[in-house]
Amino acid sequence: MLDIPTSFAHYWHATTPLELVAVVTGFACVWLAARESLWNFPIAIFSCLLFVVVYFRAKLYADCGLQGLFILLSGYGWYQWLYGGRDATELRVTHAQGREWLLGAAFAALFTLGFGYYLRYHTDAAFPYIDSFTTAGSIVAQYLLTRKRLENWLLWLLVDVIYVPMLWYKDLYFVSLLYFLYLILAAYGYWQWRRELSTQLPSSAAAV
């Protein structure tokens, strides 16, 4: 069994200041999203810029590109939360619609197979298909978050369960810890948003 203090010291020295800042801001933006705070979007944009570098250095190229897309989706979500409701009002929490699930599943399958194939045979990617699947799932989850769909948190739970061991294996120890905390935040976010949805009138809770 590894000596815990020695192992922690090794992990600490293996972690760069850039990774630590990315972890802290990443945690902050998810916490703010769970609390339905608009501040989650500008902080998410800053955090994603840092993670572009972190993932590129770890040869997780799908996740590196994912951060760029997250930046665009964060800008979109910022606008949607402010004006995406009925008559350009503030967006309310709603359930995901059937067509969103179908399109999301089709996108995730095609992206995983197609981009995973590309990464496997044309790059030195560490986990081409797993990396592609978590990327696809994250894109769908982030889109649902921008539309304030309750079920985005369920997708984040699935994705984070995969990210934790993958990132640990790639020596991104504090990022792996961050995704473990994301698991907790996703469960909290689901509880918080579900409680918010239950307080809305039926007409307000209808999908927008």
Tab-separated table of N, CA and C in Angstrom, residues 5-170:
chain	number	residue	atom	x	y	z
A	5	PRO	N	1.177	10.209	2.674
A	5	PRO	CA	1.851	11.519	2.601
A	5	PRO	C	2.822	11.618	1.433
A	6	THR	N	3.593	10.531	1.202
A	6	THR	CA	4.554	10.552	0.099
A	6	THR	C	3.845	10.652	-1.243
A	7	SER	N	2.752	9.898	-1.388
A	7	SER	CA	1.988	9.924	-2.631
A	7	SER	C	1.386	11.294	-2.871
A	8	PHE	N	0.835	11.898	-1.828
A	8	PHE	CA	0.238	13.218	-1.986
A	8	PHE	C	1.283	14.252	-2.395
A	9	ALA	N	2.470	14.146	-1.779
A	9	ALA	CA	3.541	15.077	-2.134
A	9	ALA	C	3.912	14.923	-3.596
A	10	HIS	N	3.961	13.671	-4.073
A	10	HIS	CA	4.273	13.419	-5.487
A	10	HIS	C	3.208	14.027	-6.386
A	11	TYR	N	1.939	13.823	-6.043
A	11	TYR	CA	0.839	14.346	-6.844
A	11	TYR	C	0.865	15.874	-6.864
A	12	TRP	N	1.187	16.457	-5.694
A	12	TRP	CA	1.218	17.916	-5.610
A	12	TRP	C	2.296	18.490	-6.525
A	13	HIS	N	3.488	17.880	-6.497
A	13	HIS	CA	4.586	18.373	-7.331
A	13	HIS	C	4.346	18.106	-8.811
A	14	ALA	N	3.534	17.098	-9.126
A	14	ALA	CA	3.228	16.796	-10.521
A	14	ALA	C	2.158	17.713	-11.097
A	15	THR	N	1.524	18.490	-10.225
A	15	THR	CA	0.443	19.371	-10.657
A	15	THR	C	0.975	20.772	-10.906
A	16	THR	N	0.641	21.330	-12.067
A	16	THR	CA	1.113	22.662	-12.420
A	16	THR	C	0.187	23.732	-11.846
A	17	PRO	N	0.705	24.956	-11.635
A	17	PRO	CA	-0.158	26.055	-11.178
A	17	PRO	C	-1.326	26.308	-12.130
A	18	LEU	N	-1.083	26.135	-13.432
A	18	LEU	CA	-2.148	26.320	-14.414
A	18	LEU	C	-3.290	25.334	-14.161
A	19	GLU	N	-2.928	24.076	-13.889
A	19	GLU	CA	-3.951	23.064	-13.619
A	19	GLU	C	-4.738	23.416	-12.362
A	20	LEU	N	-4.049	23.917	-11.335
A	20	LEU	CA	-4.730	24.264	-10.083
A	20	LEU	C	-5.738	25.388	-10.279
A	21	VAL	N	-5.347	26.421	-11.032
A	21	VAL	CA	-6.263	27.538	-11.288
A	21	VAL	C	-7.453	27.059	-12.115
A	22	ALA	N	-7.181	26.193	-13.100
A	22	ALA	CA	-8.262	25.644	-13.915
A	22	ALA	C	-9.237	24.835	-13.060
A	23	VAL	N	-8.697	24.094	-12.098
A	23	VAL	CA	-9.534	23.292	-11.205
A	23	VAL	C	-10.433	24.179	-10.349
A	24	VAL	N	-9.841	25.207	-9.760
A	24	VAL	CA	-10.612	26.092	-8.864
A	24	VAL	C	-11.712	26.813	-9.630
A	25	THR	N	-11.386	27.373	-10.787
A	25	THR	CA	-12.399	28.086	-11.559
A	25	THR	C	-13.432	27.134	-12.146
A	26	GLY	N	-12.991	25.905	-12.489
A	26	GLY	CA	-13.937	24.907	-12.983
A	26	GLY	C	-14.945	24.524	-11.925
A	27	PHE	N	-14.476	24.338	-10.698
A	27	PHE	CA	-15.382	24.035	-9.595
A	27	PHE	C	-16.357	25.181	-9.361
A	28	ALA	N	-15.833	26.407	-9.412
A	28	ALA	CA	-16.668	27.579	-9.149
A	28	ALA	C	-17.792	27.711	-10.165
A	29	CYS	N	-17.497	27.484	-11.441
A	29	CYS	CA	-18.529	27.686	-12.461
A	29	CYS	C	-19.636	26.637	-12.356
A	30	VAL	N	-19.288	25.389	-11.991
A	30	VAL	CA	-20.317	24.365	-11.843
A	30	VAL	C	-21.167	24.638	-10.599
A	31	TRP	N	-20.532	25.079	-9.533
A	31	TRP	CA	-21.281	25.438	-8.329
A	31	TRP	C	-22.278	26.556	-8.629
A	32	LEU	N	-21.821	27.557	-9.365
A	32	LEU	CA	-22.699	28.680	-9.704
A	32	LEU	C	-23.832	28.237	-10.625
A	33	ALA	N	-23.544	27.295	-11.539
A	33	ALA	CA	-24.601	26.767	-12.412
A	33	ALA	C	-25.655	26.036	-11.595
A	34	ALA	N	-25.204	25.252	-10.617
A	34	ALA	CA	-26.146	24.545	-9.755
A	34	ALA	C	-27.024	25.515	-8.981
A	35	ARG	N	-26.480	26.688	-8.688
A	35	ARG	CA	-27.229	27.712	-7.967
A	35	ARG	C	-27.997	28.638	-8.910
A	36	GLU	N	-27.974	28.340	-10.210
A	36	GLU	CA	-28.652	29.126	-11.243
A	36	GLU	C	-28.145	30.570	-11.306
A	37	SER	N	-26.855	30.730	-11.103
A	37	SER	CA	-26.250	32.060	-11.176
A	37	SER	C	-25.676	32.306	-12.564
A	38	LEU	N	-25.962	33.465	-13.130
A	38	LEU	CA	-25.425	33.826	-14.442
A	38	LEU	C	-23.900	33.934	-14.442
A	39	TRP	N	-23.318	34.133	-13.273
A	39	TRP	CA	-21.869	34.258	-13.197
A	39	TRP	C	-21.156	32.969	-13.597
A	40	ASN	N	-21.892	31.869	-13.680
A	40	ASN	CA	-21.237	30.627	-14.084
A	40	ASN	C	-20.670	30.720	-15.499
A	41	PHE	N	-21.286	31.534	-16.344
A	41	PHE	CA	-20.847	31.589	-17.744
A	41	PHE	C	-19.520	32.321	-17.946
A	42	PRO	N	-19.324	33.544	-17.418
A	42	PRO	CA	-18.003	34.173	-17.608
A	42	PRO	C	-16.877	33.395	-16.939
A	43	ILE	N	-17.154	32.806	-15.775
A	43	ILE	CA	-16.117	32.020	-15.105
A	43	ILE	C	-15.829	30.746	-15.890
A	44	ALA	N	-16.877	30.154	-16.480
A	44	ALA	CA	-16.685	28.961	-17.304
A	44	ALA	C	-15.808	29.271	-18.513
A	45	ILE	N	-16.001	30.407	-19.135
A	45	ILE	CA	-15.196	30.792	-20.300
A	45	ILE	C	-13.721	30.891	-19.923
A	46	PHE	N	-13.450	31.536	-18.794
A	46	PHE	CA	-12.066	31.669	-18.332
A	46	PHE	C	-11.458	30.310	-18.013
A	47	SER	N	-12.220	29.468	-17.313
A	47	SER	CA	-11.740	28.140	-16.946
A	47	SER	C	-11.454	27.289	-18.177
A	48	CYS	N	-12.335	27.351	-19.172
A	48	CYS	CA	-12.145	26.562	-20.395
A	48	CYS	C	-10.885	26.958	-21.140
A	49	LEU	N	-10.557	28.231	-21.145
A	49	LEU	CA	-9.328	28.684	-21.790
A	49	LEU	C	-8.106	28.029	-21.141
A	50	LEU	N	-8.143	27.893	-19.828
A	50	LEU	CA	-7.036	27.246	-19.128
A	50	LEU	C	-6.986	25.746	-19.431
A	51	PHE	N	-8.157	25.109	-19.490
A	51	PHE	CA	-8.193	23.671	-19.733
A	51	PHE	C	-7.785	23.310	-21.162
A	52	VAL	N	-7.882	24.233	-22.092
A	52	VAL	CA	-7.378	23.977	-23.449
A	52	VAL	C	-5.904	23.591	-23.374
A	53	VAL	N	-5.152	24.338	-22.596
A	53	VAL	CA	-3.721	24.064	-22.451
A	53	VAL	C	-3.478	22.779	-21.667
A	54	VAL	N	-4.226	22.596	-20.573
A	54	VAL	CA	-4.042	21.410	-19.720
A	54	VAL	C	-4.271	20.127	-20.509
A	55	TYR	N	-5.365	20.045	-21.249
A	55	TYR	CA	-5.695	18.827	-21.977
A	55	TYR	C	-4.772	18.613	-23.179
A	56	PHE	N	-4.342	19.697	-23.808
A	56	PHE	CA	-3.427	19.558	-24.941
A	56	PHE	C	-2.114	18.929	-24.480
A	57	ARG	N	-1.623	19.350	-23.347
A	57	ARG	CA	-0.381	18.793	-22.814
A	57	ARG	C	-0.539	17.322	-22.447
A	58	ALA	N	-1.762	16.912	-22.075
A	58	ALA	CA	-2.023	15.521	-21.693
A	58	ALA	C	-2.393	14.646	-22.885
A	59	LYS	N	-2.394	15.218	-24.087
A	59	LYS	CA	-2.745	14.504	-25.321
A	59	LYS	C	-4.186	14.000	-25.323
A	60	LEU	N	-5.058	14.717	-24.636
A	60	LEU	CA	-6.493	14.439	-24.670
A	60	LEU	C	-7.119	15.449	-25.634
A	61	TYR	N	-6.929	15.193	-26.918
A	61	TYR	CA	-7.233	16.199	-27.917
A	61	TYR	C	-8.722	16.464	-28.086
A	62	ALA	N	-9.529	15.414	-27.939
A	62	ALA	CA	-10.976	15.644	-28.043
A	62	ALA	C	-11.444	16.577	-26.938
A	63	ASP	N	-10.935	16.364	-25.736
A	63	ASP	CA	-11.329	17.228	-24.625
A	63	ASP	C	-10.729	18.623	-24.760
A	64	CYS	N	-9.591	18.716	-25.407
A	64	CYS	CA	-9.005	20.026	-25.684
A	64	CYS	C	-9.926	20.831	-26.602
A	65	GLY	N	-10.365	20.202	-27.693
A	65	GLY	CA	-11.284	20.876	-28.601
A	65	GLY	C	-12.627	21.159	-27.959
A	66	LEU	N	-13.018	20.286	-27.025
A	66	LEU	CA	-14.289	20.471	-26.335
A	66	LEU	C	-14.331	21.795	-25.582
A	67	GLN	N	-13.196	22.198	-25.045
A	67	GLN	CA	-13.177	23.445	-24.283
A	67	GLN	C	-13.507	24.647	-25.168
A	68	GLY	N	-13.027	24.616	-26.422
A	68	GLY	CA	-13.361	25.700	-27.343
A	68	GLY	C	-14.849	25.762	-27.612
A	69	LEU	N	-15.476	24.588	-27.776
A	69	LEU	CA	-16.912	24.548	-27.978
A	69	LEU	C	-17.654	25.007	-26.739
A	70	PHE	N	-17.138	24.641	-25.557
A	70	PHE	CA	-17.758	25.092	-24.311
A	70	PHE	C	-17.764	26.619	-24.209
A	71	ILE	N	-16.708	27.225	-24.707
A	71	ILE	CA	-16.643	28.694	-24.674
A	71	ILE	C	-17.779	29.284	-25.506
A	72	LEU	N	-18.007	28.723	-26.694
A	72	LEU	CA	-19.102	29.191	-27.548
A	72	LEU	C	-20.458	28.917	-26.904
A	73	LEU	N	-20.621	27.713	-26.330
A	73	LEU	CA	-21.884	27.368	-25.686
A	73	LEU	C	-22.131	28.208	-24.437
A	74	SER	N	-21.068	28.586	-23.761
A	74	SER	CA	-21.233	29.435	-22.579
A	74	SER	C	-21.758	30.818	-22.969
A	75	GLY	N	-21.255	31.351	-24.086
A	75	GLY	CA	-21.790	32.620	-24.580
A	75	GLY	C	-23.249	32.490	-24.972
A	76	TYR	N	-23.576	31.375	-25.631
A	76	TYR	CA	-24.969	31.111	-26.023
A	76	TYR	C	-25.857	30.946	-24.794
A	77	GLY	N	-25.363	30.191	-23.826
A	77	GLY	CA	-26.146	29.965	-22.616
A	77	GLY	C	-26.361	31.234	-21.812
A	78	TRP	N	-25.370	32.089	-21.782
A	78	TRP	CA	-25.487	33.375	-21.081
A	78	TRP	C	-26.669	34.161	-21.643
A	79	TYR	N	-26.758	34.205	-22.961
A	79	TYR	CA	-27.880	34.909	-23.606
A	79	TYR	C	-29.201	34.191	-23.351
A	80	GLN	N	-29.189	32.863	-23.462
A	80	GLN	CA	-30.424	32.102	-23.289
A	80	GLN	C	-30.983	32.245	-21.879
A	81	TRP	N	-30.146	32.192	-20.880
A	81	TRP	CA	-30.639	32.318	-19.509
A	81	TRP	C	-31.264	33.682	-19.264
A	82	LEU	N	-30.778	34.679	-19.982
A	82	LEU	CA	-31.334	36.026	-19.814
A	82	LEU	C	-32.598	36.250	-20.632
A	83	TYR	N	-32.626	35.749	-21.871
A	83	TYR	CA	-33.706	36.103	-22.798
A	83	TYR	C	-34.360	34.907	-23.488
A	84	GLY	N	-34.057	33.675	-23.062
A	84	GLY	CA	-34.550	32.504	-23.779
A	84	GLY	C	-35.923	32.016	-23.367
A	85	GLY	N	-36.562	32.681	-22.407
A	85	GLY	CA	-37.898	32.290	-21.983
A	85	GLY	C	-38.971	32.861	-22.887
A	86	ARG	N	-40.222	32.658	-22.496
A	86	ARG	CA	-41.337	33.191	-23.283
A	86	ARG	C	-41.262	34.707	-23.339
A	87	ASP	N	-41.476	35.241	-24.554
A	87	ASP	CA	-41.467	36.690	-24.764
A	87	ASP	C	-40.147	37.313	-24.330
A	88	ALA	N	-39.045	36.629	-24.616
A	88	ALA	CA	-37.689	37.128	-24.334
A	88	ALA	C	-37.479	37.419	-22.853
A	89	THR	N	-38.048	36.574	-21.993
A	89	THR	CA	-37.870	36.721	-20.556
A	89	THR	C	-36.816	35.733	-20.057
A	90	GLU	N	-36.533	35.788	-18.771
A	90	GLU	CA	-35.549	34.894	-18.175
A	90	GLU	C	-35.983	33.444	-18.319
A	91	LEU	N	-35.031	32.588	-18.675
A	91	LEU	CA	-35.320	31.174	-18.900
A	91	LEU	C	-35.583	30.470	-17.577
A	92	ARG	N	-36.566	29.555	-17.568
A	92	ARG	CA	-36.908	28.781	-16.383
A	92	ARG	C	-36.451	27.334	-16.555
A	93	VAL	N	-36.317	26.624	-15.452
A	93	VAL	CA	-35.946	25.210	-15.488
A	93	VAL	C	-37.090	24.392	-16.073
A	94	THR	N	-36.769	23.509	-17.006
A	94	THR	CA	-37.767	22.643	-17.638
A	94	THR	C	-37.178	21.256	-17.845
A	95	HIS	N	-38.027	20.305	-18.247
A	95	HIS	CA	-37.570	18.962	-18.602
A	95	HIS	C	-37.088	18.940	-20.060
A	96	ALA	N	-36.123	18.070	-20.344
A	96	ALA	CA	-35.672	17.867	-21.722
A	96	ALA	C	-36.794	17.242	-22.537
A	97	GLN	N	-36.882	17.638	-23.795
A	97	GLN	CA	-37.911	17.115	-24.681
A	97	GLN	C	-37.437	15.842	-25.374
A	98	GLY	N	-38.407	15.058	-25.867
A	98	GLY	CA	-38.086	13.793	-26.513
A	98	GLY	C	-37.143	13.946	-27.693
A	99	ARG	N	-37.376	14.968	-28.513
A	99	ARG	CA	-36.521	15.143	-29.691
A	99	ARG	C	-35.094	15.519	-29.293
A	100	GLU	N	-34.942	16.191	-28.150
A	100	GLU	CA	-33.604	16.528	-27.681
A	100	GLU	C	-32.837	15.271	-27.271
A	101	TRP	N	-33.532	14.333	-26.640
A	101	TRP	CA	-32.897	13.068	-26.280
A	101	TRP	C	-32.503	12.273	-27.516
A	102	LEU	N	-33.382	12.219	-28.510
A	102	LEU	CA	-33.093	11.463	-29.722
A	102	LEU	C	-31.911	12.068	-30.486
A	103	LEU	N	-31.945	13.363	-30.668
A	103	LEU	CA	-30.863	14.035	-31.383
A	103	LEU	C	-29.555	13.944	-30.601
A	104	GLY	N	-29.650	14.070	-29.283
A	104	GLY	CA	-28.463	13.988	-28.452
A	104	GLY	C	-27.821	12.610	-28.507
A	105	ALA	N	-28.645	11.562	-28.447
A	105	ALA	CA	-28.127	10.192	-28.515
A	105	ALA	C	-27.499	9.904	-29.875
A	106	ALA	N	-28.157	10.357	-30.946
A	106	ALA	CA	-27.616	10.145	-32.292
A	106	ALA	C	-26.287	10.879	-32.467
A	107	PHE	N	-26.233	12.107	-31.984
A	107	PHE	CA	-24.995	12.873	-32.079
A	107	PHE	C	-23.870	12.198	-31.307
A	108	ALA	N	-24.162	11.745	-30.075
A	108	ALA	CA	-23.139	11.125	-29.238
A	108	ALA	C	-22.588	9.859	-29.897
A	109	ALA	N	-23.464	9.042	-30.479
A	109	ALA	CA	-23.029	7.805	-31.117
A	109	ALA	C	-22.155	8.078	-32.338
A	110	LEU	N	-22.614	8.973	-33.203
A	110	LEU	CA	-21.867	9.281	-34.415
A	110	LEU	C	-20.529	9.949	-34.098
A	111	PHE	N	-20.542	10.857	-33.148
A	111	PHE	CA	-19.309	11.559	-32.788
A	111	PHE	C	-18.297	10.589	-32.188
A	112	THR	N	-18.767	9.721	-31.289
A	112	THR	CA	-17.863	8.764	-30.637
A	112	THR	C	-17.193	7.857	-31.661
A	113	LEU	N	-17.979	7.310	-32.586
A	113	LEU	CA	-17.428	6.404	-33.589
A	113	LEU	C	-16.540	7.132	-34.587
A	114	GLY	N	-17.020	8.274	-35.086
A	114	GLY	CA	-16.283	8.995	-36.116
A	114	GLY	C	-15.020	9.649	-35.589
A	115	PHE	N	-15.144	10.433	-34.533
A	115	PHE	CA	-13.971	11.133	-34.017
A	115	PHE	C	-13.028	10.169	-33.313
A	116	GLY	N	-13.605	9.136	-32.683
A	116	GLY	CA	-12.756	8.132	-32.054
A	116	GLY	C	-11.883	7.422	-33.069
A	117	TYR	N	-12.463	7.104	-34.227
A	117	TYR	CA	-11.697	6.474	-35.310
A	117	TYR	C	-10.561	7.387	-35.767
A	118	TYR	N	-10.882	8.652	-35.944
A	118	TYR	CA	-9.856	9.604	-36.384
A	118	TYR	C	-8.715	9.693	-35.370
A	119	LEU	N	-9.063	9.817	-34.101
A	119	LEU	CA	-8.026	9.947	-33.077
A	119	LEU	C	-7.166	8.688	-32.982
A	120	ARG	N	-7.790	7.532	-33.151
A	120	ARG	CA	-7.046	6.278	-33.016
A	120	ARG	C	-6.015	6.094	-34.114
A	121	TYR	N	-6.385	6.436	-35.340
A	121	TYR	CA	-5.516	6.127	-36.468
A	121	TYR	C	-4.713	7.312	-36.997
A	122	HIS	N	-4.988	8.508	-36.503
A	122	HIS	CA	-4.286	9.677	-37.041
A	122	HIS	C	-3.629	10.550	-35.983
A	123	THR	N	-3.729	10.172	-34.717
A	123	THR	CA	-3.074	10.944	-33.655
A	123	THR	C	-2.487	9.981	-32.632
A	124	ASP	N	-1.802	10.541	-31.642
A	124	ASP	CA	-1.278	9.731	-30.537
A	124	ASP	C	-2.170	9.865	-29.315
A	125	ALA	N	-3.471	10.030	-29.538
A	125	ALA	CA	-4.430	10.200	-28.449
A	125	ALA	C	-4.354	9.029	-27.471
A	126	ALA	N	-4.528	9.328	-26.179
A	126	ALA	CA	-4.402	8.307	-25.141
A	126	ALA	C	-5.570	7.321	-25.146
A	127	PHE	N	-6.786	7.817	-25.146
A	127	PHE	CA	-7.982	6.970	-25.113
A	127	PHE	C	-8.963	7.472	-26.174
A	128	PRO	N	-8.734	7.131	-27.430
A	128	PRO	CA	-9.498	7.774	-28.507
A	128	PRO	C	-11.010	7.650	-28.401
A	129	TYR	N	-11.517	6.461	-28.141
A	129	TYR	CA	-12.970	6.280	-28.124
A	129	TYR	C	-13.586	6.740	-26.803
A	130	ILE	N	-12.920	6.469	-25.698
A	130	ILE	CA	-13.435	6.946	-24.412
A	130	ILE	C	-13.408	8.463	-24.368
A	131	ASP	N	-12.305	9.029	-24.840
A	131	ASP	CA	-12.165	10.484	-24.896
A	131	ASP	C	-13.253	11.091	-25.768
A	132	SER	N	-13.546	10.448	-26.876
A	132	SER	CA	-14.574	10.959	-27.787
A	132	SER	C	-15.974	10.843	-27.177
A	133	PHE	N	-16.227	9.728	-26.464
A	133	PHE	CA	-17.533	9.553	-25.844
A	133	PHE	C	-17.780	10.589	-24.750
A	134	THR	N	-16.783	10.816	-23.901
A	134	THR	CA	-16.961	11.821	-22.848
A	134	THR	C	-17.110	13.219	-23.442
A	135	THR	N	-16.426	13.441	-24.547
A	135	THR	CA	-16.563	14.729	-25.230
A	135	THR	C	-17.971	14.907	-25.776
A	136	ALA	N	-18.482	13.888	-26.450
A	136	ALA	CA	-19.832	13.963	-27.010
A	136	ALA	C	-20.879	14.126	-25.907
A	137	GLY	N	-20.740	13.341	-24.836
A	137	GLY	CA	-21.680	13.446	-23.737
A	137	GLY	C	-21.642	14.812	-23.081
A	138	SER	N	-20.454	15.381	-22.986
A	138	SER	CA	-20.311	16.704	-22.394
A	138	SER	C	-20.958	17.785	-23.253
A	139	ILE	N	-20.839	17.633	-24.576
A	139	ILE	CA	-21.462	18.606	-25.483
A	139	ILE	C	-22.975	18.588	-25.313
A	140	VAL	N	-23.559	17.387	-25.276
A	140	VAL	CA	-25.007	17.264	-25.121
A	140	VAL	C	-25.435	17.819	-23.767
A	141	ALA	N	-24.689	17.468	-22.729
A	141	ALA	CA	-25.025	17.953	-21.388
A	141	ALA	C	-24.927	19.469	-21.298
A	142	GLN	N	-23.891	20.033	-21.913
A	142	GLN	CA	-23.717	21.487	-21.864
A	142	GLN	C	-24.828	22.193	-22.633
A	143	TYR	N	-25.250	21.623	-23.752
A	143	TYR	CA	-26.355	22.222	-24.492
A	143	TYR	C	-27.622	22.215	-23.646
A	144	LEU	N	-27.898	21.084	-22.997
A	144	LEU	CA	-29.091	21.011	-22.149
A	144	LEU	C	-29.008	22.009	-21.002
A	145	LEU	N	-27.790	22.229	-20.493
A	145	LEU	CA	-27.626	23.226	-19.433
A	145	LEU	C	-27.935	24.624	-19.942
A	146	THR	N	-27.496	24.932	-21.179
A	146	THR	CA	-27.767	26.265	-21.719
A	146	THR	C	-29.259	26.503	-21.885
A	147	ARG	N	-30.039	25.425	-22.051
A	147	ARG	CA	-31.489	25.534	-22.170
A	147	ARG	C	-32.201	25.297	-20.837
A	148	LYS	N	-31.416	25.174	-19.757
A	148	LYS	CA	-31.935	24.932	-18.409
A	148	LYS	C	-32.809	23.682	-18.344
A	149	ARG	N	-32.371	22.623	-19.001
A	149	ARG	CA	-33.055	21.342	-18.907
A	149	ARG	C	-32.547	20.604	-17.665
A	150	LEU	N	-33.462	20.168	-16.839
A	150	LEU	CA	-33.111	19.495	-15.589
A	150	LEU	C	-32.162	18.327	-15.804
A	151	GLU	N	-32.399	17.569	-16.859
A	151	GLU	CA	-31.661	16.315	-17.054
A	151	GLU	C	-30.202	16.505	-17.452
A	152	ASN	N	-29.764	17.738	-17.681
A	152	ASN	CA	-28.346	17.940	-17.983
A	152	ASN	C	-27.474	17.383	-16.869
A	153	TRP	N	-27.973	17.463	-15.625
A	153	TRP	CA	-27.179	16.993	-14.483
A	153	TRP	C	-27.015	15.480	-14.496
A	154	LEU	N	-27.995	14.755	-15.015
A	154	LEU	CA	-27.876	13.304	-15.105
A	154	LEU	C	-26.782	12.905	-16.099
A	155	LEU	N	-26.697	13.637	-17.208
A	155	LEU	CA	-25.639	13.364	-18.175
A	155	LEU	C	-24.267	13.697	-17.600
A	156	TRP	N	-24.191	14.785	-16.840
A	156	TRP	CA	-22.912	15.128	-16.221
A	156	TRP	C	-22.469	14.046	-15.243
A	157	LEU	N	-23.417	13.458	-14.527
A	157	LEU	CA	-23.072	12.364	-13.625
A	157	LEU	C	-22.419	11.207	-14.385
A	158	LEU	N	-23.004	10.831	-15.526
A	158	LEU	CA	-22.463	9.749	-16.336
A	158	LEU	C	-21.065	10.077	-16.839
A	159	VAL	N	-20.907	11.270	-17.381
A	159	VAL	CA	-19.617	11.673	-17.948
A	159	VAL	C	-18.539	11.757	-16.866
A	160	ASP	N	-18.887	12.320	-15.722
A	160	ASP	CA	-17.899	12.509	-14.661
A	160	ASP	C	-17.405	11.192	-14.087
A	161	VAL	N	-18.279	10.186	-14.039
A	161	VAL	CA	-17.865	8.859	-13.560
A	161	VAL	C	-16.739	8.300	-14.417
A	162	ILE	N	-16.764	8.609	-15.704
A	162	ILE	CA	-15.720	8.132	-16.620
A	162	ILE	C	-14.471	9.000	-16.523
A	163	TYR	N	-14.672	10.306	-16.388
A	163	TYR	CA	-13.533	11.215	-16.359
A	163	TYR	C	-12.608	10.971	-15.168
A	164	VAL	N	-13.153	10.663	-14.007
A	164	VAL	CA	-12.342	10.570	-12.794
A	164	VAL	C	-11.185	9.583	-12.947
A	165	PRO	N	-11.418	8.313	-13.305
A	165	PRO	CA	-10.277	7.400	-13.455
A	165	PRO	C	-9.401	7.700	-14.667
A	166	MET	N	-9.989	8.204	-15.741
A	166	MET	CA	-9.203	8.493	-16.942
A	166	MET	C	-8.183	9.599	-16.670
A	167	LEU	N	-8.609	10.647	-16.023
A	167	LEU	CA	-7.717	11.770	-15.745
A	167	LEU	C	-6.668	11.404	-14.706
A	168	TRP	N	-7.056	10.572	-13.741
A	168	TRP	CA	-6.085	10.110	-12.742
A	168	TRP	C	-4.980	9.299	-13.415
A	169	TYR	N	-5.370	8.434	-14.338
A	169	TYR	CA	-4.396	7.612	-15.064
A	169	TYR	C	-3.419	8.482	-15.847
A	170	LYS	N	-3.890	9.628	-16.337
A	170	LYS	CA	-3.038	10.536	-17.120
A	170	LYS	C	-2.270	11.511	-16.231
